[in-house]
Coordinates of C-alpha atoms in Angstrom, one line a residue:
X1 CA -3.0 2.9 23.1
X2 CA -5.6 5.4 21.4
X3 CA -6.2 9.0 21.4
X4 CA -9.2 10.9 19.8
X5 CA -8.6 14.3 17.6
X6 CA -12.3 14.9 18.0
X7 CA -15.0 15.0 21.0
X8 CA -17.4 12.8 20.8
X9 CA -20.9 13.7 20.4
X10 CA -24.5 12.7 20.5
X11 CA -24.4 13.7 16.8
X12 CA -21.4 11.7 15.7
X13 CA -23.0 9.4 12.8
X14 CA -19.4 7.4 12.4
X15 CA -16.4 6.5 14.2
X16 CA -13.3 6.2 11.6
X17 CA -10.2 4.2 12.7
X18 CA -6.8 5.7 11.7
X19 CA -3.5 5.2 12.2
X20 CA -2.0 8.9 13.2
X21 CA 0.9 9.4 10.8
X22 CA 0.5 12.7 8.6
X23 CA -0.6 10.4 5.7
X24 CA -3.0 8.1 7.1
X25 CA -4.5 11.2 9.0
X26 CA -4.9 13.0 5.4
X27 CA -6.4 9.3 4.5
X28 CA -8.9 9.4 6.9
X29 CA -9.8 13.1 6.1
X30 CA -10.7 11.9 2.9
X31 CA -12.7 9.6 3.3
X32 CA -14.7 11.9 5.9
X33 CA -15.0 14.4 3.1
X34 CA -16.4 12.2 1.0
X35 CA -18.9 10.3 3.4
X36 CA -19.6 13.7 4.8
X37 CA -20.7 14.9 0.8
X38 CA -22.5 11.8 -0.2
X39 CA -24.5 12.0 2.7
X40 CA -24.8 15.8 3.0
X41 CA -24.0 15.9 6.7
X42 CA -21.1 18.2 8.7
X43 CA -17.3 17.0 8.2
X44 CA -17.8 16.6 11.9
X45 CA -20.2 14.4 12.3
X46 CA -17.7 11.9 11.6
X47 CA -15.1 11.5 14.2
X48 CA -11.8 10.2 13.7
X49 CA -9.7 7.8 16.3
X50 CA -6.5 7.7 16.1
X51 CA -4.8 4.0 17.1
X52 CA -1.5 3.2 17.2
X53 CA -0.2 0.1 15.6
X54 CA 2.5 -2.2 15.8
X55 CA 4.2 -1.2 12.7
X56 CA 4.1 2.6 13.9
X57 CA 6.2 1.4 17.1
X58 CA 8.8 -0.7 15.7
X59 CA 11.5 1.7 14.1
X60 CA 14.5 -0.3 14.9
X61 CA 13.9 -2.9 12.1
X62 CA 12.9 -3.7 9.1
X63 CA 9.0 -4.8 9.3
X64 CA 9.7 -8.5 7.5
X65 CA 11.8 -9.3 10.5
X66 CA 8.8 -8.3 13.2
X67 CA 6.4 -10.5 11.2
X68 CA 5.3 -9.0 8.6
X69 CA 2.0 -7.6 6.9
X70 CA -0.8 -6.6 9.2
X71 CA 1.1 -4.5 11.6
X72 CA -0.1 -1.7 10.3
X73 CA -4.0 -3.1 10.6
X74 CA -4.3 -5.3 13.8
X75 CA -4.6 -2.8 16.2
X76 CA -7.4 -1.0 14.1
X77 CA -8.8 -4.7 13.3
X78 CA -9.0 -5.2 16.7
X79 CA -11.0 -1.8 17.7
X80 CA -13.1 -2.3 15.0
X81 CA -14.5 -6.0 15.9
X82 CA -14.6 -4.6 19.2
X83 CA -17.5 -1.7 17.9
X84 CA -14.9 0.6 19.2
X85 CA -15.1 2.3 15.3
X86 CA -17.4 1.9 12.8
X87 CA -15.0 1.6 9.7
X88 CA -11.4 1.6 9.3
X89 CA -9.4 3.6 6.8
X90 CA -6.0 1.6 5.4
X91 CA -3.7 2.4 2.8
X92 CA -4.4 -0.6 0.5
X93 CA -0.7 -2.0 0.5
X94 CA -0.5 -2.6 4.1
X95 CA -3.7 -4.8 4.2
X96 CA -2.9 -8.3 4.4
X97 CA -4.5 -10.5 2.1
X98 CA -6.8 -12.9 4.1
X99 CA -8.9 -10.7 6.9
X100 CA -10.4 -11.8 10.1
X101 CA -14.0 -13.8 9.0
X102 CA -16.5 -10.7 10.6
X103 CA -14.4 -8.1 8.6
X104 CA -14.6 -7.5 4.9
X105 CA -13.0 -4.3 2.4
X106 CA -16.3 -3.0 1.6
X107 CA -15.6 0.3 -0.1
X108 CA -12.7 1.9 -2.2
X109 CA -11.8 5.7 -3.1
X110 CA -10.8 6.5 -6.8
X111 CA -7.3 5.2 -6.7
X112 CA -4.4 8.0 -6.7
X113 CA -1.0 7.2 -8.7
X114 CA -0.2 4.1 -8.2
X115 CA 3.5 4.6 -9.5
X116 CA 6.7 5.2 -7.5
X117 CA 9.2 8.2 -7.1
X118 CA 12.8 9.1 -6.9
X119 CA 14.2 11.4 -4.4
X120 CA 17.3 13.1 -3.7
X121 CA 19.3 15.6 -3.1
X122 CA 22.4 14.6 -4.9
X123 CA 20.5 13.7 -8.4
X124 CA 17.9 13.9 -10.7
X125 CA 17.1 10.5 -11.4
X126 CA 18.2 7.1 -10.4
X127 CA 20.1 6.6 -13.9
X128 CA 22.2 9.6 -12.6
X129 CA 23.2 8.3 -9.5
X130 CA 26.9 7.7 -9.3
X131 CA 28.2 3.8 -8.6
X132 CA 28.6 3.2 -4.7
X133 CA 25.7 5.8 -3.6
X134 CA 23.8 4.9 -1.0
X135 CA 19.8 4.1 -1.8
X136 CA 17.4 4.0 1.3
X137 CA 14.8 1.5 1.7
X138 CA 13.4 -1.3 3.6
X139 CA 10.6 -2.1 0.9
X140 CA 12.1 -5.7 -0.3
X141 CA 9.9 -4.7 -3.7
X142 CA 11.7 -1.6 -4.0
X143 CA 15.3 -2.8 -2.8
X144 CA 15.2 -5.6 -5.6
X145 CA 14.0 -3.3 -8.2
X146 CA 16.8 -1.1 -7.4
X147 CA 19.2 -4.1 -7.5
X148 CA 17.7 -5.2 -10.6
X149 CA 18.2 -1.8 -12.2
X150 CA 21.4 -0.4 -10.2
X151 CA 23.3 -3.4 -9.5
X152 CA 26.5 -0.7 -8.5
X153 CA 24.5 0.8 -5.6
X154 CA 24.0 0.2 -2.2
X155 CA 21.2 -0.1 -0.1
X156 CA 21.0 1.1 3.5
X157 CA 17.0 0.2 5.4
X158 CA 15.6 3.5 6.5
X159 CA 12.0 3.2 7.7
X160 CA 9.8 6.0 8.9
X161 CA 6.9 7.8 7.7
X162 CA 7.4 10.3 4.3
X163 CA 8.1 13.3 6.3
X164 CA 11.2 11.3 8.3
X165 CA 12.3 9.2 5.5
X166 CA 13.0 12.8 3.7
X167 CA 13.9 14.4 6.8
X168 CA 16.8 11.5 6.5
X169 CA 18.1 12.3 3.6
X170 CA 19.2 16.0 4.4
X171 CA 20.9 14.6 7.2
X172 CA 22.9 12.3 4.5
X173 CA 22.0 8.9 6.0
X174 CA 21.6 8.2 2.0
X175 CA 21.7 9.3 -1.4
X176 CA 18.2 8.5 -2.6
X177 CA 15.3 6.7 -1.7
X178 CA 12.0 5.9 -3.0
X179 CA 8.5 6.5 -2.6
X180 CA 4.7 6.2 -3.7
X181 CA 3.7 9.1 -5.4
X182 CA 0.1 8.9 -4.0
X183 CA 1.4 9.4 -0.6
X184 CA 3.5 12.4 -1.9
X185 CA 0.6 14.3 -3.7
X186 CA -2.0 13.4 -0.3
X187 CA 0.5 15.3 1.3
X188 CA 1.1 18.0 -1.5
X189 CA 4.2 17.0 -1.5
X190 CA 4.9 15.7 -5.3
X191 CA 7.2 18.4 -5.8
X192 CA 9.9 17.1 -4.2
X193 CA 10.0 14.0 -6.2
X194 CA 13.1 14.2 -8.6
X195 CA 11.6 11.5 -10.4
X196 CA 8.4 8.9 -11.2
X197 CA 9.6 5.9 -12.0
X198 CA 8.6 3.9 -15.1
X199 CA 5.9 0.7 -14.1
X200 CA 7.1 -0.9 -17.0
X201 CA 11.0 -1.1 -15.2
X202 CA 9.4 -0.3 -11.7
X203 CA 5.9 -2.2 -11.1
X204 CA 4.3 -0.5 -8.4
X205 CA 3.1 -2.8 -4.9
X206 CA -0.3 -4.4 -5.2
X207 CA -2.9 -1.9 -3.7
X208 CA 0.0 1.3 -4.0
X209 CA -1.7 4.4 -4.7
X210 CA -5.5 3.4 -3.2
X211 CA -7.6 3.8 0.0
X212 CA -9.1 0.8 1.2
X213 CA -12.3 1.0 3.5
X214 CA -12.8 -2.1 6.4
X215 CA -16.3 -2.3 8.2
X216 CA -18.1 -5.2 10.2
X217 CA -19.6 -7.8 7.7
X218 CA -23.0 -7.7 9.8
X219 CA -22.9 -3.8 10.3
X220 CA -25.9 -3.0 7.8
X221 CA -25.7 1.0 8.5
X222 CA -22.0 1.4 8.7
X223 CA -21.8 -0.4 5.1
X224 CA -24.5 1.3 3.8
X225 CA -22.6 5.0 4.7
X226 CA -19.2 3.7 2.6
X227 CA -20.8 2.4 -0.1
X228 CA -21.9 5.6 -1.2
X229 CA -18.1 6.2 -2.0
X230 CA -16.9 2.8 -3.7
X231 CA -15.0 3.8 -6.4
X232 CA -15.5 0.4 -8.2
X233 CA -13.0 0.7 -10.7
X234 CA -10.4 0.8 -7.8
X235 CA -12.1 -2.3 -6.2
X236 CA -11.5 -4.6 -10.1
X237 CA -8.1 -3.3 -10.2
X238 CA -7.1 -4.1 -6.7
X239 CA -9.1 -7.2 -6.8
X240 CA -6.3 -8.3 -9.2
X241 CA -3.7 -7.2 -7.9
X242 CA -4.4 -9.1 -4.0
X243 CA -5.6 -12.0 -6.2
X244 CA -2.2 -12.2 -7.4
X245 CA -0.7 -11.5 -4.0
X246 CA -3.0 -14.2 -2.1
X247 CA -1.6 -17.3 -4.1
X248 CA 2.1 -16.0 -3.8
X249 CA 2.5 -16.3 0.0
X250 CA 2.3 -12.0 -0.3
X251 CA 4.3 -11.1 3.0
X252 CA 6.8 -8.8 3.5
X253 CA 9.5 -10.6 2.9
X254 CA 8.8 -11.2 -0.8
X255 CA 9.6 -8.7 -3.4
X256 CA 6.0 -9.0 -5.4
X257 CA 5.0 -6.1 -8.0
X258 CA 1.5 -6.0 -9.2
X259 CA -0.4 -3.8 -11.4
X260 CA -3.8 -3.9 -13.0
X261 CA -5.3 -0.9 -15.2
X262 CA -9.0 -0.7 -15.8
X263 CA -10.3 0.4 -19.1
X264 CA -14.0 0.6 -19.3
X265 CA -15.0 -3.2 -19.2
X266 CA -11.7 -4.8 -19.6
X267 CA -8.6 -5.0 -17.6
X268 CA -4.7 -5.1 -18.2
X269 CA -2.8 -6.7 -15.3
X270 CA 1.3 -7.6 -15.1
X271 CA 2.4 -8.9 -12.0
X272 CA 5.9 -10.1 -11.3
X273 CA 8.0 -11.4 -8.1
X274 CA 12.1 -10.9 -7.9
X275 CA 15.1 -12.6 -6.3
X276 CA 16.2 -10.1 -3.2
X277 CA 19.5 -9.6 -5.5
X278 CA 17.3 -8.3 -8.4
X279 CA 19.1 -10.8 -10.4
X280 CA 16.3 -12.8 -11.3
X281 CA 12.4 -12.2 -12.3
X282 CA 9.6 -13.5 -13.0
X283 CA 6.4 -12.2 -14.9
X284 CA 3.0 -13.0 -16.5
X285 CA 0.9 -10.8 -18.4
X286 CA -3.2 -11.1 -18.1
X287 CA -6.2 -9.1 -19.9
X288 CA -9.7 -9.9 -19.7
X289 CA -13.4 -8.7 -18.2
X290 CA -13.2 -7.0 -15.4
X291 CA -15.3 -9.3 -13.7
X292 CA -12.6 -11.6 -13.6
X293 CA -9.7 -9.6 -11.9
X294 CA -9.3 -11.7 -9.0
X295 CA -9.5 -14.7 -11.2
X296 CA -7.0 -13.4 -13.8
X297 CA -4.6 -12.3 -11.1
X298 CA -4.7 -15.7 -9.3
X299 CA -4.1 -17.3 -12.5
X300 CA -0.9 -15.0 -13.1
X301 CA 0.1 -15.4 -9.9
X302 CA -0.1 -19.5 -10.7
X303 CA 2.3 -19.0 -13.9
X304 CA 4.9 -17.2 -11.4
X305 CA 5.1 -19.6 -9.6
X306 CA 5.6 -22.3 -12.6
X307 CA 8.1 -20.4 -13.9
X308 CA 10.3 -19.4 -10.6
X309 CA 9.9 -23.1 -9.1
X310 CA 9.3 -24.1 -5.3
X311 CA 12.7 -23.0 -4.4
X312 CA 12.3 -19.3 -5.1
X313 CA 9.9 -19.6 -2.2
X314 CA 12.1 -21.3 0.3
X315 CA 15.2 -19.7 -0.6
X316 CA 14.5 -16.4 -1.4
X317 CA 10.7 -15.9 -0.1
X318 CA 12.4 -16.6 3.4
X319 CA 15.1 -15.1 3.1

């Protein structure tokens, strides 16, 4: 089930817990960087464990239909209560929104752009793409944004990490698809991107764009070493955003956008769930102190829900 890409040593300060695609590895480089800087110790004194996960061995399906959020994180949740690794690295969209009780997100790196791409290899943008093309995703957010904005194309579920899902498209199983430009530019891959979407037509996914750090609630030292890196402008905007999330049944099977920007002391947070068919949305605006993200994006999240009704939920949320 787990590999290491480093020996250990009597001199390893850290263990960090990864998942081993090319993204998550450049993740957990990161964050070793950073620990390693803060601390001014040797890169290397921090080893890194790769784990597999459940959402890196399904391929077949769309993740909503194998159960969801957290099958990128239970596998790594697991080695970590375990004291197999001292802290886990996650991209901040893939963590669900209620954690096991000994585990906590106890640090955040400065988030990276949070907004999404276009890519292809038949167009420049997705305004240019002709009616009938073929757009590739199995992001419910993404595939009712598209339907909301492209109601003439059609969507094909390609899953995969970035380097397959473009791989993919030169072999013409679609047109387009879509991506998070954070993932692209950890990769130094950003030119490739045709297009960056517009948040104000294309709200980004709660948490897109940042690098969430898990430890042990209990684990003194090992929470002591990340929080020399919180980026705690990251933590009140994604605070929002997973407020928001938490009180709308956030799963993979619901298409839910969430935003928050943080400027200085105050915050600016849109948040917004759609129909699978793009055909309907609904929205609610929030600003205030930053110490009230989560607050502000729960109560958001409670005018959603007003304003799209029960049924949304049981029609479409299941759907």
């Amino acid at each position: 089930m787990q590999s290491s890409t480093e020996p250990s040593s009597a001199d390893i300060v850290a263990t960090i817990g990864t998942r081993g695609s090319p993204l998550a590895l450049a993740q957990a480089h990161e964050v070793r960087q950073r620990l390693a800087d803060a601390h001014g110790l040797a890169a290397e004194r921090f080893a890194i464990r790769v784990i597999k996960t459940s959402g890196d061995a399904i391929q077949d399906r769309p993740l909503y239909e194998a159960g969801g959020k957290g099958l990128f994180t239970k596998e790594i949740e697991i080695a970590l209560l375990a004291g197999e690794i001292d802290l886990a690295v996650h991209s901040a969209k893939d963590v669900p929104t209620f954690l096991p009780d000994d585990l906590w997100l106890s640090s955040w790196l400065p988030r990276e752009d949070p907004r999404d791409v276009f890519l292809s290899l038949k167009a420049t943008a997705l305004a240019d793409l002709p009616a009938g093309a073929v757009v590739g995703s199995s992001s419910p957010r993404r595939r009712a944004l598209i339907a909301r904005l492209r109601p003439d194309l059609k969507l094909a579920s390609i899953r995969g990490n970035v380097e397959t899902r473009m791989r993919k498209l030169e072999n013409g199983e679609a047109d387009a698809t879509i991506l998070a430009l954070a993932g692209l530019k950890r990769l130094g891959l950003q030119g490739k991107a045709n297009e960056i979407l517009d948040p104000h037509t294309f709200l980004p996914a709660a948490g897109q764009g940042a690098i969430a750090i898990e430890t042990r609630r209990a684990d003194e030292r090992a929470n002591a070493l990340v929080a020399a890196i919180d980026d705690r402008d990251t933590e009140v905007a994604v605070a929002a955003e997973r407020g928001f999330l938490a009180l709308l049944d956030g799963s993979c099977r619901t298409p839910i956008a969430a935003h928050c920007i943080v400027e200085g002391e105050r915050i600016r947070f849109r948040g917004m769930i759609i129909t699978p068919d793009g055909r309907e949305a609904f929205e609610a605006a929030r600003e205030g102190a930053r110490g009230e993200a989560a607050a502000l994006g729960a109560d958001a999240a409670q005018e959603v829900r007003a304003q799209a009704g029960e049924k949304f939920f049981t029609l479409f949320a299941g759907a």
